[in-house]
PDB file of C-alpha atoms in Angstrom:
ATOM      1  CA  MET Z  22     -12.197 -10.919  -1.035  1.00 92.00           C
ATOM      2  CA  ASN Z  23     -12.671  -8.107   1.412  1.00 93.00           C
ATOM      3  CA  LYS Z  24     -12.769  -4.827  -0.525  1.00 95.00           C
ATOM      4  CA  GLN Z  25     -11.610  -2.571   2.328  1.00 96.00           C
ATOM      5  CA  PRO Z  26      -7.865  -3.304   1.890  1.00 96.00           C
ATOM      6  CA  ILE Z  27      -8.176  -2.499  -1.836  1.00 97.00           C
ATOM      7  CA  LEU Z  28     -10.086   0.692  -1.053  1.00 97.00           C
ATOM      8  CA  ASP Z  29      -7.339   1.631   1.402  1.00 97.00           C
ATOM      9  CA  LEU Z  30      -4.666   1.030  -1.258  1.00 98.00           C
ATOM     10  CA  LEU Z  31      -6.577   3.148  -3.772  1.00 98.00           C
ATOM     11  CA  GLN Z  32      -7.239   5.964  -1.325  1.00 98.00           C
ATOM     12  CA  ASP Z  33      -3.547   6.063  -0.350  1.00 97.00           C
ATOM     13  CA  TYR Z  34      -2.354   5.969  -3.972  1.00 97.00           C
ATOM     14  CA  GLN Z  35      -0.471   9.078  -5.135  1.00 96.00           C
ATOM     15  CA  THR Z  36       0.095   9.852  -8.801  1.00 95.00           C
ATOM     16  CA  SER Z  37       0.983  12.878 -10.897  1.00 93.00           C
ATOM     17  CA  PHE Z  38      -0.713  11.496 -14.033  1.00 94.00           C
ATOM     18  CA  SER Z  39      -4.070  13.194 -14.632  1.00 94.00           C
ATOM     19  CA  GLU Z  40      -5.673  10.142 -16.248  1.00 94.00           C
ATOM     20  CA  GLU Z  41      -4.745   8.034 -13.220  1.00 96.00           C
ATOM     21  CA  ILE Z  42      -6.261  10.570 -10.833  1.00 97.00           C
ATOM     22  CA  GLU Z  43      -9.551  10.148 -12.709  1.00 97.00           C
ATOM     23  CA  PHE Z  44      -9.177   6.330 -12.810  1.00 97.00           C
ATOM     24  CA  GLN Z  45      -8.509   6.315  -9.078  1.00 98.00           C
ATOM     25  CA  LYS Z  46     -11.758   8.201  -8.378  1.00 98.00           C
ATOM     26  CA  GLN Z  47     -13.757   5.935 -10.688  1.00 98.00           C
ATOM     27  CA  MET Z  48     -12.277   2.783  -9.144  1.00 98.00           C
ATOM     28  CA  ILE Z  49     -13.073   3.933  -5.610  1.00 98.00           C
ATOM     29  CA  ASP Z  50     -16.647   4.722  -6.698  1.00 98.00           C
ATOM     30  CA  PHE Z  51     -16.951   1.326  -8.418  1.00 97.00           C
ATOM     31  CA  LEU Z  52     -15.757  -0.531  -5.306  1.00 97.00           C
ATOM     32  CA  GLU Z  53     -17.969   1.467  -2.956  1.00 97.00           C
ATOM     33  CA  GLN Z  54     -21.042   0.800  -5.129  1.00 96.00           C
ATOM     34  CA  ASN Z  55     -20.428  -2.878  -5.963  1.00 96.00           C
ATOM     35  CA  ASN Z  56     -20.101  -5.765  -3.537  1.00 95.00           C
ATOM     36  CA  ASP Z  57     -19.724  -8.066  -6.573  1.00 95.00           C
ATOM     37  CA  PHE Z  58     -16.685  -6.097  -7.787  1.00 96.00           C
ATOM     38  CA  ALA Z  59     -14.713  -9.235  -8.684  1.00 94.00           C
ATOM     39  CA  LEU Z  60     -17.457 -11.332 -10.270  1.00 93.00           C
ATOM     40  CA  ARG Z  61     -17.627 -11.797 -14.024  1.00 88.00           C
ATOM     41  CA  SER Z  62     -21.417 -11.556 -13.662  1.00 90.00           C
ATOM     42  CA  ASN Z  63     -21.071  -7.827 -12.859  1.00 92.00           C
ATOM     43  CA  LEU Z  64     -22.111  -6.309 -16.188  1.00 89.00           C
ATOM     44  CA  THR Z  65     -20.402  -2.984 -15.468  1.00 93.00           C
ATOM     45  CA  GLY Z  66     -17.005  -4.607 -15.009  1.00 95.00           C
ATOM     46  CA  GLN Z  67     -14.615  -6.264 -12.635  1.00 96.00           C
ATOM     47  CA  LEU Z  68     -11.671  -5.318 -10.495  1.00 98.00           C
ATOM     48  CA  THR Z  69      -8.574  -7.054 -11.889  1.00 97.00           C
ATOM     49  CA  GLY Z  70      -4.914  -7.233 -10.923  1.00 98.00           C
ATOM     50  CA  SER Z  71      -1.793  -6.966 -13.078  1.00 98.00           C
ATOM     51  CA  ALA Z  72       1.948  -7.127 -12.557  1.00 98.00           C
ATOM     52  CA  TRP Z  73       4.537  -4.814 -14.068  1.00 97.00           C
ATOM     53  CA  ILE Z  74       7.331  -7.396 -13.964  1.00 97.00           C
ATOM     54  CA  VAL Z  75      10.893  -6.104 -13.993  1.00 96.00           C
ATOM     55  CA  ASN Z  76      14.241  -7.859 -13.887  1.00 96.00           C
ATOM     56  CA  LYS Z  77      16.636  -7.348 -10.973  1.00 94.00           C
ATOM     57  CA  ASN Z  78      18.548  -4.588 -12.810  1.00 92.00           C
ATOM     58  CA  ARG Z  79      15.294  -2.779 -13.747  1.00 91.00           C
ATOM     59  CA  THR Z  80      16.390  -2.772 -17.388  1.00 92.00           C
ATOM     60  CA  LYS Z  81      13.771  -5.174 -18.771  1.00 95.00           C
ATOM     61  CA  VAL Z  82      10.059  -5.863 -18.493  1.00 96.00           C
ATOM     62  CA  LEU Z  83       8.281  -9.183 -19.016  1.00 97.00           C
ATOM     63  CA  LEU Z  84       5.382  -9.006 -21.481  1.00 94.00           C
ATOM     64  CA  ILE Z  85       2.996 -11.502 -22.993  1.00 93.00           C
ATOM     65  CA  HIS Z  86       1.362 -11.471 -26.418  1.00 89.00           C
ATOM     66  CA  HIS Z  87      -2.227 -12.157 -25.411  1.00 85.00           C
ATOM     67  CA  LYS Z  88      -4.019 -14.628 -27.695  1.00 84.00           C
ATOM     68  CA  LYS Z  89      -7.594 -13.309 -27.403  1.00 79.00           C
ATOM     69  CA  ILE Z  90      -6.693  -9.619 -27.347  1.00 79.00           C
ATOM     70  CA  GLY Z  91      -3.861  -9.816 -29.889  1.00 81.00           C
ATOM     71  CA  LYS Z  92      -1.661  -7.305 -28.052  1.00 82.00           C
ATOM     72  CA  TRP Z  93       1.519  -7.221 -26.003  1.00 85.00           C
ATOM     73  CA  LEU Z  94       0.541  -6.635 -22.370  1.00 89.00           C
ATOM     74  CA  GLN Z  95       1.644  -7.061 -18.784  1.00 93.00           C
ATOM     75  CA  ILE Z  96       0.476 -10.246 -17.036  1.00 96.00           C
ATOM     76  CA  GLY Z  97      -2.750 -10.015 -15.082  1.00 95.00           C
ATOM     77  CA  GLY Z  98      -6.273 -11.202 -14.696  1.00 93.00           C
ATOM     78  CA  HIS Z  99      -9.383 -11.726 -12.651  1.00 95.00           C
ATOM     79  CA  ILE Z 100      -9.645 -12.211  -8.906  1.00 96.00           C
ATOM     80  CA  GLU Z 101     -10.460 -15.820  -8.007  1.00 95.00           C
ATOM     81  CA  GLU Z 102     -12.434 -17.062  -4.998  1.00 93.00           C
ATOM     82  CA  THR Z 103      -9.254 -18.376  -3.366  1.00 94.00           C
ATOM     83  CA  ASP Z 104      -7.496 -14.980  -3.517  1.00 96.00           C
ATOM     84  CA  LYS Z 105      -7.588 -13.170  -0.177  1.00 96.00           C
ATOM     85  CA  THR Z 106      -5.800 -10.000  -1.369  1.00 97.00           C
ATOM     86  CA  ILE Z 107      -5.124  -8.202  -4.634  1.00 97.00           C
ATOM     87  CA  GLU Z 108      -1.438  -9.026  -4.136  1.00 97.00           C
ATOM     88  CA  GLU Z 109      -2.320 -12.750  -4.091  1.00 97.00           C
ATOM     89  CA  THR Z 110      -4.288 -12.310  -7.314  1.00 98.00           C
ATOM     90  CA  ILE Z 111      -1.377 -10.621  -9.035  1.00 98.00           C
ATOM     91  CA  LEU Z 112       1.277 -13.129  -7.928  1.00 98.00           C
ATOM     92  CA  ARG Z 113      -1.002 -16.097  -8.769  1.00 97.00           C
ATOM     93  CA  GLU Z 114      -1.620 -14.715 -12.253  1.00 96.00           C
ATOM     94  CA  VAL Z 115       2.133 -14.293 -12.859  1.00 97.00           C
ATOM     95  CA  ARG Z 116       2.842 -17.867 -11.724  1.00 96.00           C
ATOM     96  CA  GLU Z 117      -0.004 -19.307 -13.805  1.00 94.00           C
ATOM     97  CA  GLU Z 118       0.702 -17.365 -16.980  1.00 94.00           C
ATOM     98  CA  SER Z 119       4.517 -17.352 -16.993  1.00 96.00           C
ATOM     99  CA  GLY Z 120       5.583 -20.340 -14.907  1.00 95.00           C
ATOM    100  CA  LEU Z 121       7.868 -18.063 -12.861  1.00 97.00           C
ATOM    101  CA  LYS Z 122       8.244 -19.061  -9.211  1.00 95.00           C
ATOM    102  CA  ASP Z 123      10.866 -16.672  -7.816  1.00 95.00           C
ATOM    103  CA  LEU Z 124       8.811 -13.478  -7.485  1.00 98.00           C
ATOM    104  CA  LYS Z 125       9.234 -10.481  -5.243  1.00 97.00           C
ATOM    105  CA  LEU Z 126       6.612  -7.787  -4.750  1.00 97.00           C
ATOM    106  CA  LEU Z 127       8.737  -4.609  -4.757  1.00 96.00           C
ATOM    107  CA  SER Z 128       6.249  -2.414  -2.949  1.00 95.00           C
ATOM    108  CA  SER Z 129       3.125  -2.783  -0.858  1.00 95.00           C
ATOM    109  CA  HIS Z 130       1.744   0.238  -2.721  1.00 96.00           C
ATOM    110  CA  ILE Z 131       0.011   0.395  -6.079  1.00 97.00           C
ATOM    111  CA  TYR Z 132       2.328   0.999  -9.048  1.00 97.00           C
ATOM    112  CA  ASP Z 133      -0.342   2.005 -11.572  1.00 97.00           C
ATOM    113  CA  VAL Z 134      -4.108   1.999 -12.109  1.00 97.00           C
ATOM    114  CA  ASP Z 135      -6.021   1.775 -15.358  1.00 96.00           C
ATOM    115  CA  ILE Z 136      -9.569   1.346 -16.567  1.00 95.00           C
ATOM    116  CA  HIS Z 137      -9.993  -0.188 -19.991  1.00 91.00           C
ATOM    117  CA  THR Z 138     -12.845  -1.573 -22.055  1.00 88.00           C
ATOM    118  CA  ILE Z 139     -13.036  -5.270 -22.855  1.00 85.00           C
ATOM    119  CA  ALA Z 140     -14.860  -5.788 -26.154  1.00 82.00           C
ATOM    120  CA  GLN Z 141     -17.876  -8.078 -26.403  1.00 83.00           C
ATOM    121  CA  LYS Z 142     -16.945 -11.711 -27.040  1.00 80.00           C
ATOM    122  CA  LYS Z 143     -19.736 -14.176 -27.836  1.00 81.00           C
ATOM    123  CA  GLU Z 144     -22.151 -14.143 -24.892  1.00 81.00           C
ATOM    124  CA  ILE Z 145     -20.002 -11.848 -22.715  1.00 80.00           C
ATOM    125  CA  ALA Z 146     -21.074  -8.216 -23.104  1.00 84.00           C
ATOM    126  CA  GLU Z 147     -18.616  -5.346 -23.393  1.00 87.00           C
ATOM    127  CA  HIS Z 148     -17.466  -4.330 -19.916  1.00 91.00           C
ATOM    128  CA  LEU Z 149     -14.700  -2.551 -18.027  1.00 95.00           C
ATOM    129  CA  HIS Z 150     -11.653  -3.839 -16.208  1.00 95.00           C
ATOM    130  CA  PHE Z 151     -10.674  -1.725 -13.206  1.00 97.00           C
ATOM    131  CA  ASP Z 152      -7.031  -2.777 -13.108  1.00 98.00           C
ATOM    132  CA  VAL Z 153      -4.809  -2.430 -10.025  1.00 98.00           C
ATOM    133  CA  ARG Z 154      -1.140  -2.884 -10.943  1.00 98.00           C
ATOM    134  CA  MET Z 155       1.780  -3.646  -8.677  1.00 98.00           C
ATOM    135  CA  ILE Z 156       5.474  -3.887  -9.484  1.00 97.00           C
ATOM    136  CA  VAL Z 157       7.060  -7.335  -9.219  1.00 98.00           C
ATOM    137  CA  GLU Z 158      10.667  -8.428  -9.589  1.00 97.00           C
ATOM    138  CA  ALA Z 159      11.555 -11.710 -11.280  1.00 98.00           C
ATOM    139  CA  ASP Z 160      14.748 -13.422 -12.371  1.00 97.00           C
ATOM    140  CA  GLU Z 161      15.057 -13.077 -16.150  1.00 96.00           C
ATOM    141  CA  ASN Z 162      17.160 -16.278 -16.218  1.00 96.00           C
ATOM    142  CA  GLU Z 163      14.372 -18.409 -14.743  1.00 97.00           C
ATOM    143  CA  THR Z 164      12.722 -20.650 -17.334  1.00 95.00           C
ATOM    144  CA  LEU Z 165       9.472 -19.307 -18.739  1.00 95.00           C
ATOM    145  CA  THR Z 166       6.649 -21.798 -19.256  1.00 92.00           C
ATOM    146  CA  PRO Z 167       3.758 -19.750 -20.623  1.00 88.00           C
ATOM    147  CA  GLN Z 168       0.139 -20.866 -20.383  1.00 80.00           C
ATOM    148  CA  ASP Z 169      -0.741 -22.062 -23.902  1.00 75.00           C
ATOM    149  CA  GLU Z 170      -4.455 -21.254 -23.908  1.00 82.00           C
ATOM    150  CA  GLU Z 171      -3.975 -17.497 -23.312  1.00 82.00           C
ATOM    151  CA  ILE Z 172      -0.492 -16.603 -24.557  1.00 91.00           C
ATOM    152  CA  LEU Z 173       0.989 -16.506 -28.052  1.00 91.00           C
ATOM    153  CA  ALA Z 174       4.435 -15.394 -26.857  1.00 91.00           C
ATOM    154  CA  ILE Z 175       6.253 -14.221 -23.761  1.00 95.00           C
ATOM    155  CA  LYS Z 176       9.445 -12.212 -23.672  1.00 94.00           C
ATOM    156  CA  TRP Z 177      11.731  -9.994 -21.626  1.00 96.00           C
ATOM    157  CA  CYS Z 178      11.981  -6.597 -23.337  1.00 94.00           C
ATOM    158  CA  SER Z 179      14.067  -3.487 -22.892  1.00 92.00           C
ATOM    159  CA  LYS Z 180      12.076  -0.289 -22.416  1.00 85.00           C
ATOM    160  CA  ASN Z 181      12.585   0.598 -26.099  1.00 84.00           C
ATOM    161  CA  GLU Z 182      11.552  -2.893 -27.196  1.00 88.00           C
ATOM    162  CA  VAL Z 183       8.321  -2.566 -25.203  1.00 85.00           C
ATOM    163  CA  LEU Z 184       7.368   0.514 -27.191  1.00 77.00           C
ATOM    164  CA  ASN Z 185       8.467  -1.040 -30.511  1.00 78.00           C
ATOM    165  CA  LEU Z 186       6.507  -4.265 -29.903  1.00 73.00           C
ATOM    166  CA  ALA Z 187       3.456  -2.360 -28.842  1.00 63.00           C
ATOM    167  CA  GLU Z 188       3.580  -0.122 -31.919  1.00 67.00           C
ATOM    168  CA  ALA Z 189       4.142  -3.103 -34.248  1.00 64.00           C
ATOM    169  CA  THR Z 190       0.961  -4.771 -32.987  1.00 59.00           C
ATOM    170  CA  HIS Z 191      -0.962  -1.488 -32.725  1.00 55.00           C
ATOM    171  CA  SER Z 192      -1.233  -2.005 -28.992  1.00 53.00           C
ATOM    172  CA  ILE Z 193       0.653   1.011 -27.758  1.00 57.00           C
ATOM    173  CA  ASN Z 194      -1.364   2.720 -25.101  1.00 70.00           C
ATOM    174  CA  LEU Z 195      -0.913   5.430 -22.547  1.00 78.00           C
ATOM    175  CA  SER Z 196      -0.744   2.982 -19.659  1.00 85.00           C
ATOM    176  CA  MET Z 197       2.235   1.123 -21.147  1.00 85.00           C
ATOM    177  CA  LYS Z 198       4.096   4.404 -21.743  1.00 84.00           C
ATOM    178  CA  ARG Z 199       3.140   5.559 -18.251  1.00 89.00           C
ATOM    179  CA  MET Z 200       4.475   2.400 -16.575  1.00 92.00           C
ATOM    180  CA  ILE Z 201       7.756   2.653 -18.493  1.00 89.00           C
ATOM    181  CA  ASP Z 202       8.071   6.298 -17.493  1.00 87.00           C
ATOM    182  CA  LYS Z 203       7.488   5.380 -13.839  1.00 90.00           C
ATOM    183  CA  MET Z 204      10.449   2.959 -13.945  1.00 86.00           C
ATOM    184  CA  LYS Z 205      12.786   5.973 -14.180  1.00 79.00           C
ATOM    185  CA  HIS Z 206      11.612   7.190 -10.804  1.00 74.00           C
ATOM    186  CA  PHE Z 207      10.903   3.927  -9.004  1.00 68.00           C
ATOM    187  CA  THR Z 208      13.103   3.171  -5.997  1.00 61.00           C
ATOM    188  CA  ILE Z 209      12.801   0.580  -3.261  1.00 51.00           C
TER     189      ILE Z 209
END
């Protein structure tokens, strides 16, 4: 994947959240310094893509309970060799992990950015995920067919349910609260 379009997206990104301003700088530095930004062999970390999936009324969000991590999260993952853009990565991940087909990218701009640590697992050392997030619309009535090897559960949640689920599994984090807060101001 050519990194210039991702750099352009990051450089154009505007946020009022101080932690995101710092993430944005770190992500730009990471991309500028690493040609292997998407490869799992990069011991510093990898650029990843995630989707903040909303229903058509913007009243619900689709979350997965991730098997390995044990938390409720948005759908996302690593860039694959076949992905030509970060948008392709994000939409592919949603299709693979949820089974949803009817997807609509609501903006060509980044919705959120986050950098988080992935704990060491067996032979894979602790590393960072530099996560670019975009907002995607899906039909909440479409049948969900989650990927069994990565997902314990998948569910459409109201904004309050998102926070309750996250707290119940000790997975509440600033990025989840931030993305919910951004829904109040998001317009297309």
